[in-house]
Amino acid sequence: MSDAADALERRVLMRAATARDALMTRAVLERADVQVQNCTTLAALADELARGAGALVLAEEALADPAAAGLTQALQRQPPWSDLPVLVLARQGADSRVVAEAMDSVANVTVIERPMRVAAFVSSVRSALRARNRQYDLRATLEGLRLADQRKTEFLATLAHELRNPLAPLQTVLTLLKRKRPGPEEAVRHYDMMRRQIDHMVRLVNDLMEISRITRGKIELDISAIDLHEVLHDAVELSRPLLDAAQHRLVLRLLDSPLPLEGDSVRLTQVFSNLLNNAAKYTPAGGHVVLTAQAMDGQAVVSVEDDGIGIAPEMLHTVFDMFVQASGASKAAQGGLGIGLTLARSLVELHGGHILAHSAGLGHGSTFTVRLPLQATQVMQTPIDPLEVPPVALTALVVDDNRDAADSLAEFLQAMGMATAVAYSGAQALDLLPRLRPDLAILDIGMPGMDGYELARRLRRHPASQGALLVALTGWGQERDREATAQAGFDHHLVKPLDPEQLIALVEGFSR
């Protein structure tokens, strides 16, 4: 919240009996460092109330104003966390009907009889403002819980999506093995694919377990004297396949002299590998990643810089939090839960260091900088070409950036007697159309670059595929996702892992 908005929420709005009373009361409160806004009518006070207030001070005479009903309604419409204090300055003498009505209709009313001692009045106003501040604290807590719950829900949806991705080719191949019963040599290829997908699921589960162990304080570091340069080289080797697959250029700017520190080399390798993987995932193909290490003020300072999608300013302070993923980033992060940065921060802090994120904004890349305390003394794949398709009754196009998923599904369709072609991106699929003319196209949705929605719209406009049956195959299965695929031109929406019998029924119904 800005300082101006905060000031509005902590001021006292006052409607006094007379202009003279207003001036005197305001002077008394301002000497006590209480900000006061005098209002000449209750209608004006109600308008100011909509902008924010810490308490109201109302003369009994003001309650007879016809606008009092509108003010009462505004107070009754307060959100659940709010119970705005109202101090009524009552005339001396018999009980007042308007004061009694105010007490009945507004919960948090304090009646102070005039004339009053200045100290007692100031004390009452301060108590009201303190109570209001506690309400603001409750509001912040409730908002934090709401955001945490929203992030958790989004994270669980992402988890379900990412677990479905490896399950899809596994289920397809298992059905294929059962129906086709391939020979030993062909089966080995399927088993290798299944092993890759199982390894991927194991990595996802291991990440979750790591987070759980760290948050419960169950992780133990194997501390020894290490050279950070060796850790960085190990991290590069771990991340090299991902960087190479995206055709990124990696630049290393490391010192010739060692960077000695006390740490767990395995855990620190995990930190910097996560940062490099993060840069690779969120940088468009053919980008640049720069790894820099230097000594500064008794610390090892390591930065990973990329020219990728960047981070919005409002996300910089939460990007390391659990269950947080930048808007729109889930499509770029293929095959992950988005908790790598949470792990990195936790492990860095266990080493007595800290990590910061910097970005000039969306589209301007990101830089993650890790600082770790130095020791006082020195110590020492081949791309698969699209399938050629012979002219047969039905021709299918499978498009998925997950090669295992695409290849296994294509082979399954072949076992059903269909000719198939495989593309690993939307652009590659469009290149195939002039000579393919598919009857059926099964498209993944969450592909980098051109996603499945855009590809479907283009297929609907292309002369070679206008009449094709379009099937969305995705890990997202909520109603809004089904509505989005329908709007993009899809005929069917299937959820990963694919139910082979469902696909068989769909294809058989189409062929008839």
Short mmCIF file of C-alpha atoms in Angstrom, two decimals:
data_model
loop_
_atom_site.label_atom_id
_atom_site.label_comp_id
_atom_site.label_asym_id
_atom_site.label_seq_id
_atom_site.Cartn_x
_atom_site.Cartn_y
_atom_site.Cartn_z
CA MET A 1 0.00 0.00 0.00
CA SER A 2 1.28 3.50 -0.84
CA ASP A 3 2.01 6.08 1.88
CA ALA A 4 -0.88 8.23 0.67
CA ALA A 5 -3.38 5.34 0.91
CA ASP A 6 -2.00 4.39 4.33
CA ALA A 7 -2.49 7.94 5.57
CA LEU A 8 -6.12 7.94 4.42
CA GLU A 9 -6.81 4.70 6.28
CA ARG A 10 -5.37 6.03 9.56
CA ARG A 11 -7.09 9.46 9.71
CA VAL A 12 -10.08 10.45 11.82
CA LEU A 13 -13.15 11.70 9.97
CA MET A 14 -15.13 14.20 12.04
CA ARG A 15 -18.54 15.88 11.80
CA ALA A 16 -18.79 18.35 14.66
CA ALA A 17 -21.85 20.20 15.97
CA THR A 18 -20.56 23.66 14.94
CA ALA A 19 -17.71 25.07 12.90
CA ARG A 20 -16.14 26.38 16.13
CA ASP A 21 -16.30 22.91 17.72
CA ALA A 22 -14.71 21.45 14.60
CA LEU A 23 -11.75 23.84 14.74
CA MET A 24 -11.17 23.32 18.47
CA THR A 25 -11.46 19.52 18.34
CA ARG A 26 -9.18 19.30 15.33
CA ALA A 27 -6.55 21.42 17.07
CA VAL A 28 -6.68 19.17 20.15
CA LEU A 29 -6.23 15.97 18.12
CA GLU A 30 -3.52 17.32 15.85
CA ARG A 31 -1.50 18.32 18.93
CA ALA A 32 -1.74 14.62 19.83
CA ASP A 33 -0.37 13.69 16.35
CA VAL A 34 -3.75 12.47 15.12
CA GLN A 35 -4.62 13.32 11.52
CA VAL A 36 -8.13 14.77 11.27
CA GLN A 37 -10.40 15.44 8.30
CA ASN A 38 -13.30 17.83 9.10
CA CYS A 39 -16.48 17.21 7.10
CA THR A 40 -19.19 19.85 6.89
CA THR A 41 -21.97 17.31 6.18
CA LEU A 42 -22.60 13.64 6.80
CA ALA A 43 -22.84 13.13 3.05
CA ALA A 44 -19.31 14.51 2.65
CA LEU A 45 -18.14 12.28 5.50
CA ALA A 46 -19.66 9.21 3.79
CA ASP A 47 -17.79 10.12 0.59
CA GLU A 48 -14.50 10.40 2.50
CA LEU A 49 -15.24 7.12 4.28
CA ALA A 50 -15.10 5.31 0.95
CA ARG A 51 -11.47 6.48 0.61
CA GLY A 52 -10.48 5.17 4.04
CA ALA A 53 -10.69 6.02 7.74
CA GLY A 54 -9.27 4.92 11.07
CA ALA A 55 -12.20 6.17 13.16
CA LEU A 56 -15.24 8.45 13.02
CA VAL A 57 -16.04 11.25 15.48
CA LEU A 58 -19.66 12.42 15.23
CA ALA A 59 -21.57 15.01 17.22
CA GLU A 60 -25.00 13.87 18.40
CA GLU A 61 -26.56 16.73 16.43
CA ALA A 62 -25.15 15.30 13.19
CA LEU A 63 -27.05 12.05 13.68
CA ALA A 64 -30.33 13.86 13.02
CA ASP A 65 -29.14 14.58 9.47
CA PRO A 66 -31.18 12.60 6.86
CA ALA A 67 -27.85 11.45 5.42
CA ALA A 68 -27.26 9.42 8.62
CA ALA A 69 -29.20 6.51 7.11
CA GLY A 70 -26.75 6.33 4.20
CA LEU A 71 -23.80 6.41 6.60
CA THR A 72 -25.34 3.61 8.65
CA GLN A 73 -25.78 1.50 5.54
CA ALA A 74 -22.14 2.11 4.57
CA LEU A 75 -20.98 0.97 8.01
CA GLN A 76 -23.18 -2.13 7.80
CA ARG A 77 -21.58 -3.07 4.46
CA GLN A 78 -18.07 -3.31 5.92
CA PRO A 79 -16.01 -6.38 4.95
CA PRO A 80 -15.73 -9.19 7.54
CA TRP A 81 -12.37 -7.97 8.90
CA SER A 82 -13.59 -4.39 9.46
CA ASP A 83 -15.35 -2.94 12.51
CA LEU A 84 -14.76 0.80 12.16
CA PRO A 85 -14.79 2.60 15.55
CA VAL A 86 -17.41 5.36 15.84
CA LEU A 87 -17.15 7.89 18.68
CA VAL A 88 -20.39 9.83 19.32
CA LEU A 89 -20.08 13.11 21.24
CA ALA A 90 -23.43 13.26 23.06
CA ARG A 91 -25.09 16.24 24.71
CA GLN A 92 -25.31 16.25 28.46
CA GLY A 93 -28.56 15.20 30.04
CA ALA A 94 -31.30 12.71 29.24
CA ASP A 95 -30.71 9.76 26.96
CA SER A 96 -30.98 10.66 23.30
CA ARG A 97 -33.13 8.65 20.88
CA VAL A 98 -30.75 9.20 17.91
CA VAL A 99 -27.79 8.05 20.00
CA ALA A 100 -29.68 4.93 21.06
CA GLU A 101 -30.59 4.19 17.45
CA ALA A 102 -26.96 4.63 16.41
CA MET A 103 -25.85 2.18 19.07
CA ASP A 104 -28.44 -0.34 17.87
CA SER A 105 -27.59 -0.06 14.16
CA VAL A 106 -23.79 0.25 14.32
CA ALA A 107 -21.85 -2.29 16.37
CA ASN A 108 -18.69 -0.42 17.33
CA VAL A 109 -20.05 2.78 18.92
CA THR A 110 -18.55 4.58 21.92
CA VAL A 111 -20.60 7.41 23.47
CA ILE A 112 -18.71 10.28 25.14
CA GLU A 113 -20.76 12.86 26.99
CA ARG A 114 -20.00 16.56 26.55
CA PRO A 115 -18.39 18.50 28.09
CA MET A 116 -15.45 16.14 28.31
CA ARG A 117 -11.89 16.22 29.57
CA VAL A 118 -9.36 16.67 26.79
CA ALA A 119 -7.16 13.84 28.05
CA ALA A 120 -10.08 11.42 28.16
CA PHE A 121 -11.15 12.37 24.64
CA VAL A 122 -7.64 12.01 23.19
CA SER A 123 -7.21 8.68 24.98
CA SER A 124 -10.49 7.37 23.50
CA VAL A 125 -9.49 8.40 19.98
CA ARG A 126 -6.07 6.78 20.31
CA SER A 127 -7.63 3.55 21.62
CA ALA A 128 -10.00 3.53 18.65
CA LEU A 129 -7.10 3.98 16.20
CA ARG A 130 -5.10 1.19 17.87
CA ALA A 131 -8.09 -1.13 17.52
CA ARG A 132 -8.39 -0.12 13.87
CA ASN A 133 -4.70 -0.89 13.29
CA ARG A 134 -5.27 -4.40 14.62
CA GLN A 135 -8.07 -4.77 12.09
CA TYR A 136 -5.67 -3.77 9.32
CA ASP A 137 -3.26 -6.43 10.57
CA LEU A 138 -6.09 -8.97 10.40
CA ARG A 139 -6.90 -7.83 6.85
CA ALA A 140 -3.28 -8.34 5.80
CA THR A 141 -3.27 -11.81 7.38
CA LEU A 142 -6.50 -12.80 5.64
CA GLU A 143 -5.21 -11.50 2.30
CA GLY A 144 -1.98 -13.43 2.80
CA LEU A 145 -3.95 -16.59 3.52
CA ARG A 146 -6.13 -16.01 0.46
CA LEU A 147 -3.10 -15.57 -1.79
CA ALA A 148 -1.37 -18.59 -0.26
CA ASP A 149 -4.47 -20.70 -0.84
CA GLN A 150 -4.74 -19.46 -4.42
CA ARG A 151 -1.08 -20.23 -5.07
CA LYS A 152 -1.43 -23.67 -3.51
CA THR A 153 -4.44 -24.41 -5.72
CA GLU A 154 -2.52 -23.29 -8.81
CA PHE A 155 0.48 -25.36 -7.73
CA LEU A 156 -1.62 -28.49 -7.25
CA ALA A 157 -3.11 -27.98 -10.72
CA THR A 158 0.42 -27.68 -12.13
CA LEU A 159 1.50 -30.77 -10.20
CA ALA A 160 -1.39 -32.76 -11.65
CA HIS A 161 -0.53 -31.48 -15.13
CA GLU A 162 3.16 -32.35 -14.85
CA LEU A 163 2.47 -35.83 -13.49
CA ARG A 164 0.02 -36.47 -16.33
CA ASN A 165 2.65 -35.61 -18.95
CA PRO A 166 4.93 -38.64 -18.28
CA LEU A 167 1.92 -40.84 -17.57
CA ALA A 168 0.56 -40.22 -21.06
CA PRO A 169 3.35 -41.95 -23.05
CA LEU A 170 3.64 -44.65 -20.37
CA GLN A 171 -0.01 -45.60 -20.69
CA THR A 172 0.12 -45.42 -24.47
CA VAL A 173 3.16 -47.68 -24.72
CA LEU A 174 1.78 -50.18 -22.22
CA THR A 175 -1.35 -50.50 -24.33
CA LEU A 176 0.78 -50.74 -27.46
CA LEU A 177 2.93 -53.52 -25.99
CA LYS A 178 -0.17 -55.42 -24.99
CA ARG A 179 -1.88 -55.10 -28.39
CA LYS A 180 1.10 -55.38 -30.71
CA ARG A 181 3.47 -57.65 -28.75
CA PRO A 182 6.63 -56.37 -30.50
CA GLY A 183 9.87 -58.30 -30.80
CA PRO A 184 12.75 -57.86 -28.34
CA GLU A 185 14.60 -55.20 -30.33
CA GLU A 186 11.53 -53.04 -30.81
CA ALA A 187 10.48 -53.54 -27.20
CA VAL A 188 13.84 -52.24 -25.92
CA ARG A 189 13.09 -48.87 -27.48
CA HIS A 190 9.78 -48.73 -25.64
CA TYR A 191 11.40 -49.76 -22.36
CA ASP A 192 14.01 -47.01 -22.73
CA MET A 193 11.25 -44.45 -23.22
CA MET A 194 9.40 -45.76 -20.19
CA ARG A 195 12.57 -45.48 -18.12
CA ARG A 196 13.02 -41.83 -19.18
CA GLN A 197 9.47 -40.96 -18.20
CA ILE A 198 9.73 -42.78 -14.87
CA ASP A 199 13.00 -40.94 -14.15
CA HIS A 200 11.19 -37.68 -14.88
CA MET A 201 8.43 -38.56 -12.40
CA VAL A 202 11.06 -39.50 -9.81
CA ARG A 203 12.67 -36.07 -10.21
CA LEU A 204 9.32 -34.38 -9.66
CA VAL A 205 8.66 -36.39 -6.51
CA ASN A 206 12.22 -35.84 -5.26
CA ASP A 207 11.76 -32.08 -5.61
CA LEU A 208 8.63 -32.28 -3.48
CA MET A 209 10.39 -34.39 -0.88
CA GLU A 210 13.32 -31.96 -0.76
CA ILE A 211 10.99 -29.05 -0.10
CA SER A 212 9.23 -31.02 2.63
CA ARG A 213 12.50 -31.98 4.33
CA ILE A 214 13.84 -28.43 4.24
CA THR A 215 10.64 -26.84 5.61
CA ARG A 216 10.57 -29.40 8.45
CA GLY A 217 14.25 -28.82 9.25
CA LYS A 218 15.11 -32.46 8.46
CA ILE A 219 17.86 -31.85 5.93
CA GLU A 220 21.52 -32.21 6.92
CA LEU A 221 24.41 -30.73 4.98
CA ASP A 222 27.63 -32.65 4.36
CA ILE A 223 29.97 -29.72 4.99
CA SER A 224 33.58 -29.78 3.80
CA ALA A 225 36.16 -27.45 2.29
CA ILE A 226 35.36 -27.03 -1.41
CA ASP A 227 36.27 -24.89 -4.39
CA LEU A 228 33.15 -23.24 -5.76
CA HIS A 229 34.57 -23.43 -9.28
CA GLU A 230 34.32 -27.22 -9.20
CA VAL A 231 30.70 -26.95 -8.06
CA LEU A 232 29.89 -24.58 -10.92
CA HIS A 233 31.48 -26.89 -13.51
CA ASP A 234 29.46 -29.80 -12.14
CA ALA A 235 26.28 -27.70 -12.33
CA VAL A 236 27.04 -26.79 -15.95
CA GLU A 237 27.46 -30.47 -16.84
CA LEU A 238 24.11 -31.31 -15.26
CA SER A 239 22.33 -28.49 -17.11
CA ARG A 240 24.16 -28.86 -20.42
CA PRO A 241 21.55 -31.17 -22.05
CA LEU A 242 18.74 -28.69 -21.35
CA LEU A 243 20.82 -25.74 -22.57
CA ASP A 244 21.89 -27.58 -25.71
CA ALA A 245 18.38 -28.79 -26.48
CA ALA A 246 17.22 -25.16 -26.52
CA GLN A 247 20.28 -24.13 -28.58
CA HIS A 248 21.31 -21.57 -25.97
CA ARG A 249 24.77 -20.06 -25.92
CA LEU A 250 26.34 -20.45 -22.48
CA VAL A 251 29.08 -17.98 -21.54
CA LEU A 252 31.29 -18.72 -18.49
CA ARG A 253 33.02 -15.84 -16.74
CA LEU A 254 34.96 -17.51 -13.95
CA LEU A 255 38.10 -16.49 -12.09
CA ASP A 256 41.38 -18.32 -12.57
CA SER A 257 41.93 -18.38 -8.80
CA PRO A 258 39.86 -20.70 -6.58
CA LEU A 259 36.78 -19.63 -4.59
CA PRO A 260 37.23 -21.58 -1.32
CA LEU A 261 34.31 -22.03 1.04
CA GLU A 262 32.77 -24.46 3.51
CA GLY A 263 29.75 -26.16 2.02
CA ASP A 264 27.95 -29.21 0.73
CA SER A 265 29.14 -29.62 -2.84
CA VAL A 266 26.18 -31.80 -3.85
CA ARG A 267 23.61 -29.34 -2.52
CA LEU A 268 25.36 -26.31 -4.02
CA THR A 269 25.59 -28.09 -7.36
CA GLN A 270 21.83 -28.54 -7.08
CA VAL A 271 21.41 -24.80 -6.43
CA PHE A 272 23.32 -23.63 -9.50
CA SER A 273 21.96 -26.38 -11.72
CA ASN A 274 18.44 -25.24 -10.77
CA LEU A 275 19.32 -21.65 -11.68
CA LEU A 276 20.81 -22.70 -15.03
CA ASN A 277 17.81 -24.92 -15.76
CA ASN A 278 15.54 -22.03 -14.87
CA ALA A 279 17.36 -19.77 -17.33
CA ALA A 280 17.19 -22.44 -20.04
CA LYS A 281 13.46 -23.04 -19.61
CA TYR A 282 12.40 -19.39 -19.54
CA THR A 283 14.59 -18.24 -22.42
CA PRO A 284 13.35 -18.66 -26.02
CA ALA A 285 15.39 -21.01 -28.20
CA GLY A 286 18.74 -19.64 -29.30
CA GLY A 287 19.11 -17.36 -26.30
CA HIS A 288 22.09 -16.44 -24.15
CA VAL A 289 22.91 -17.54 -20.60
CA VAL A 290 25.87 -16.06 -18.74
CA LEU A 291 27.35 -17.64 -15.60
CA THR A 292 29.64 -15.29 -13.67
CA ALA A 293 31.62 -15.95 -10.47
CA GLN A 294 33.81 -13.51 -8.54
CA ALA A 295 35.05 -12.70 -5.04
CA MET A 296 33.73 -9.53 -3.43
CA ASP A 297 33.94 -8.28 0.18
CA GLY A 298 34.72 -11.71 1.59
CA GLN A 299 31.93 -13.38 -0.37
CA ALA A 300 31.67 -15.53 -3.46
CA VAL A 301 29.23 -13.78 -5.79
CA VAL A 302 27.72 -15.97 -8.52
CA SER A 303 25.18 -14.70 -11.04
CA VAL A 304 23.14 -16.48 -13.71
CA GLU A 305 21.91 -14.03 -16.34
CA ASP A 306 19.63 -14.72 -19.31
CA ASP A 307 17.83 -12.79 -22.03
CA GLY A 308 14.58 -14.68 -21.56
CA ILE A 309 10.99 -13.77 -20.73
CA GLY A 310 11.91 -11.72 -17.65
CA ILE A 311 9.95 -11.15 -14.44
CA ALA A 312 7.20 -8.61 -13.81
CA PRO A 313 8.12 -6.05 -11.08
CA GLU A 314 5.31 -7.20 -8.78
CA MET A 315 6.63 -10.79 -8.87
CA LEU A 316 10.24 -10.07 -7.90
CA HIS A 317 9.61 -10.23 -4.15
CA THR A 318 7.62 -13.50 -4.36
CA VAL A 319 9.42 -15.44 -7.09
CA PHE A 320 11.24 -17.62 -4.52
CA ASP A 321 8.08 -18.43 -2.56
CA MET A 322 6.47 -21.86 -2.54
CA PHE A 323 3.43 -22.25 -4.81
CA VAL A 324 4.38 -19.12 -6.80
CA GLN A 325 4.85 -19.13 -10.55
CA ALA A 326 4.97 -16.03 -12.69
CA SER A 327 1.89 -15.46 -14.81
CA GLY A 328 2.20 -17.14 -18.18
CA ALA A 329 5.43 -18.89 -17.19
CA SER A 330 3.93 -22.37 -16.84
CA LYS A 331 3.82 -22.79 -20.62
CA ALA A 332 7.50 -21.90 -20.91
CA ALA A 333 8.58 -24.25 -18.12
CA GLN A 334 8.31 -27.64 -19.78
CA GLY A 335 8.53 -30.56 -17.36
CA GLY A 336 8.80 -28.91 -13.96
CA LEU A 337 6.81 -27.82 -10.94
CA GLY A 338 8.26 -24.34 -10.63
CA ILE A 339 9.78 -25.03 -7.19
CA GLY A 340 13.43 -24.98 -8.27
CA LEU A 341 13.87 -21.41 -7.03
CA THR A 342 12.31 -22.29 -3.67
CA LEU A 343 14.82 -25.12 -3.28
CA ALA A 344 17.69 -22.89 -4.36
CA ARG A 345 16.86 -20.19 -1.82
CA SER A 346 16.45 -22.68 1.01
CA LEU A 347 19.78 -24.40 0.31
CA VAL A 348 21.64 -21.10 -0.10
CA GLU A 349 20.29 -19.85 3.24
CA LEU A 350 21.33 -23.12 4.92
CA HIS A 351 24.89 -22.24 3.77
CA GLY A 352 24.69 -18.79 5.40
CA GLY A 353 24.20 -17.01 2.09
CA HIS A 354 21.38 -15.29 0.28
CA ILE A 355 19.94 -15.09 -3.23
CA LEU A 356 18.34 -12.19 -5.10
CA ALA A 357 16.39 -11.89 -8.35
CA HIS A 358 16.57 -8.92 -10.69
CA SER A 359 14.75 -8.16 -13.92
CA ALA A 360 14.04 -5.01 -15.90
CA GLY A 361 10.56 -6.40 -16.59
CA LEU A 362 8.77 -8.79 -18.89
CA GLY A 363 10.74 -9.49 -22.04
CA HIS A 364 13.99 -8.14 -20.60
CA GLY A 365 15.60 -11.25 -19.13
CA SER A 366 16.49 -12.09 -15.54
CA THR A 367 19.52 -12.24 -13.28
CA PHE A 368 19.77 -14.40 -10.16
CA THR A 369 22.66 -13.58 -7.83
CA VAL A 370 23.92 -15.86 -5.05
CA ARG A 371 26.26 -14.66 -2.31
CA LEU A 372 28.08 -17.20 -0.15
CA PRO A 373 30.68 -16.55 2.59
CA LEU A 374 34.24 -17.37 1.50
CA GLN A 375 36.75 -19.08 3.75
CA ALA A 376 39.22 -16.78 5.45
CA THR A 377 42.16 -18.80 4.06
CA GLN A 378 42.70 -20.26 0.59
CA VAL A 379 42.20 -24.02 -0.04
CA MET A 380 42.15 -26.04 -3.06
CA GLN A 381 20.02 -36.54 -28.89
CA THR A 382 19.48 -36.95 -32.51
CA PRO A 383 16.29 -35.25 -33.85
CA ILE A 384 13.65 -37.62 -35.24
CA ASP A 385 12.49 -36.73 -38.72
CA PRO A 386 8.75 -36.57 -39.37
CA LEU A 387 7.45 -39.91 -40.56
CA GLU A 388 6.83 -40.36 -44.27
CA VAL A 389 3.19 -41.29 -44.71
CA PRO A 390 1.97 -43.58 -47.47
CA PRO A 391 -1.47 -42.94 -48.91
CA VAL A 392 -3.91 -45.05 -46.85
CA ALA A 393 -7.50 -44.66 -45.69
CA LEU A 394 -6.82 -42.40 -42.66
CA THR A 395 -3.84 -40.18 -41.96
CA ALA A 396 -3.05 -38.80 -38.50
CA LEU A 397 -0.82 -35.93 -37.41
CA VAL A 398 0.55 -36.00 -33.83
CA VAL A 399 2.03 -32.75 -32.49
CA ASP A 400 3.73 -32.65 -29.07
CA ASP A 401 7.02 -31.14 -27.92
CA ASN A 402 7.45 -34.16 -25.62
CA ARG A 403 9.10 -36.50 -28.12
CA ASP A 404 8.42 -39.68 -26.18
CA ALA A 405 4.74 -38.82 -25.91
CA ALA A 406 4.48 -37.94 -29.61
CA ASP A 407 6.40 -40.97 -30.87
CA SER A 408 4.58 -43.51 -28.70
CA LEU A 409 1.16 -42.10 -29.61
CA ALA A 410 2.06 -42.16 -33.31
CA GLU A 411 3.11 -45.78 -33.04
CA PHE A 412 -0.13 -46.59 -31.25
CA LEU A 413 -2.11 -45.02 -34.12
CA GLN A 414 -0.03 -47.01 -36.60
CA ALA A 415 -0.98 -50.19 -34.75
CA MET A 416 -4.59 -49.16 -35.33
CA GLY A 417 -3.89 -49.14 -39.07
CA MET A 418 -3.43 -45.42 -39.57
CA ALA A 419 -0.61 -43.63 -41.36
CA THR A 420 1.01 -41.13 -39.01
CA ALA A 421 3.29 -38.14 -39.08
CA VAL A 422 4.94 -36.56 -36.05
CA ALA A 423 5.83 -32.94 -35.42
CA TYR A 424 7.49 -31.58 -32.29
CA SER A 425 6.36 -27.96 -32.69
CA GLY A 426 3.56 -25.99 -34.27
CA ALA A 427 5.82 -24.62 -36.98
CA GLN A 428 7.00 -28.12 -37.94
CA ALA A 429 3.38 -29.28 -38.14
CA LEU A 430 2.48 -26.47 -40.54
CA ASP A 431 5.46 -27.36 -42.74
CA LEU A 432 4.07 -30.92 -43.10
CA LEU A 433 0.58 -29.90 -44.21
CA PRO A 434 1.04 -29.46 -48.00
CA ARG A 435 2.08 -33.10 -48.48
CA LEU A 436 0.21 -34.63 -45.54
CA ARG A 437 -3.46 -33.55 -45.65
CA PRO A 438 -4.35 -35.23 -42.30
CA ASP A 439 -7.74 -36.67 -41.49
CA LEU A 440 -6.98 -36.54 -37.77
CA ALA A 441 -4.72 -34.17 -35.80
CA ILE A 442 -3.93 -34.75 -32.12
CA LEU A 443 -2.31 -31.65 -30.63
CA ASP A 444 -0.64 -30.93 -27.30
CA ILE A 445 -1.70 -27.56 -25.87
CA GLY A 446 1.19 -26.35 -23.70
CA MET A 447 3.93 -26.18 -26.34
CA PRO A 448 6.52 -23.38 -26.31
CA GLY A 449 6.34 -20.87 -29.09
CA MET A 450 3.14 -21.63 -31.00
CA ASP A 451 0.82 -23.37 -28.54
CA GLY A 452 -1.91 -25.85 -29.43
CA TYR A 453 -4.64 -23.21 -29.50
CA GLU A 454 -2.90 -21.14 -32.16
CA LEU A 455 -1.96 -24.24 -34.16
CA ALA A 456 -5.60 -25.41 -34.14
CA ARG A 457 -6.78 -22.04 -35.43
CA ARG A 458 -4.23 -22.19 -38.24
CA LEU A 459 -5.16 -25.77 -39.14
CA ARG A 460 -8.80 -24.73 -39.42
CA ARG A 461 -7.81 -22.03 -41.93
CA HIS A 462 -5.36 -24.18 -43.95
CA PRO A 463 -6.80 -25.80 -47.10
CA ALA A 464 -5.00 -29.08 -46.38
CA SER A 465 -6.57 -29.57 -42.94
CA GLN A 466 -9.87 -27.68 -42.86
CA GLY A 467 -11.91 -30.88 -42.61
CA ALA A 468 -9.60 -32.71 -40.20
CA LEU A 469 -10.82 -33.99 -36.84
CA LEU A 470 -8.91 -31.91 -34.25
CA VAL A 471 -8.28 -33.48 -30.85
CA ALA A 472 -6.68 -31.62 -27.93
CA LEU A 473 -4.54 -33.86 -25.69
CA THR A 474 -3.46 -31.99 -22.56
CA GLY A 475 -2.85 -32.24 -18.85
CA TRP A 476 -5.35 -29.43 -18.21
CA GLY A 477 -8.87 -30.76 -17.74
CA GLN A 478 -10.98 -28.11 -16.03
CA GLU A 479 -14.16 -26.77 -17.62
CA ARG A 480 -12.50 -23.47 -18.60
CA ASP A 481 -9.78 -25.47 -20.40
CA ARG A 482 -12.41 -27.40 -22.36
CA GLU A 483 -14.13 -24.15 -23.28
CA ALA A 484 -10.82 -22.72 -24.49
CA THR A 485 -10.11 -25.70 -26.76
CA ALA A 486 -13.63 -25.56 -28.18
CA GLN A 487 -13.22 -21.87 -28.97
CA ALA A 488 -9.91 -22.61 -30.71
CA GLY A 489 -11.64 -25.05 -33.09
CA PHE A 490 -11.00 -28.45 -31.49
CA ASP A 491 -13.60 -31.19 -31.91
CA HIS A 492 -12.58 -33.16 -28.80
CA HIS A 493 -10.68 -32.54 -25.55
CA LEU A 494 -8.79 -35.53 -24.09
CA VAL A 495 -6.93 -35.35 -20.78
CA LYS A 496 -3.52 -36.91 -20.13
CA PRO A 497 -2.79 -39.68 -19.41
CA LEU A 498 -4.67 -40.77 -22.50
CA ASP A 499 -7.30 -43.47 -22.14
CA PRO A 500 -6.49 -45.64 -25.18
CA GLU A 501 -9.99 -47.08 -25.34
CA GLN A 502 -11.42 -43.56 -25.48
CA LEU A 503 -9.14 -42.71 -28.40
CA ILE A 504 -10.00 -45.97 -30.18
CA ALA A 505 -13.72 -45.23 -29.87
CA LEU A 506 -13.18 -41.70 -31.11
CA VAL A 507 -11.16 -42.80 -34.16
CA GLU A 508 -13.55 -45.63 -35.00
CA GLY A 509 -16.52 -43.29 -34.78
CA PHE A 510 -14.75 -40.82 -37.09
CA SER A 511 -13.78 -43.49 -39.64
CA ARG A 512 -17.37 -44.66 -39.90
#
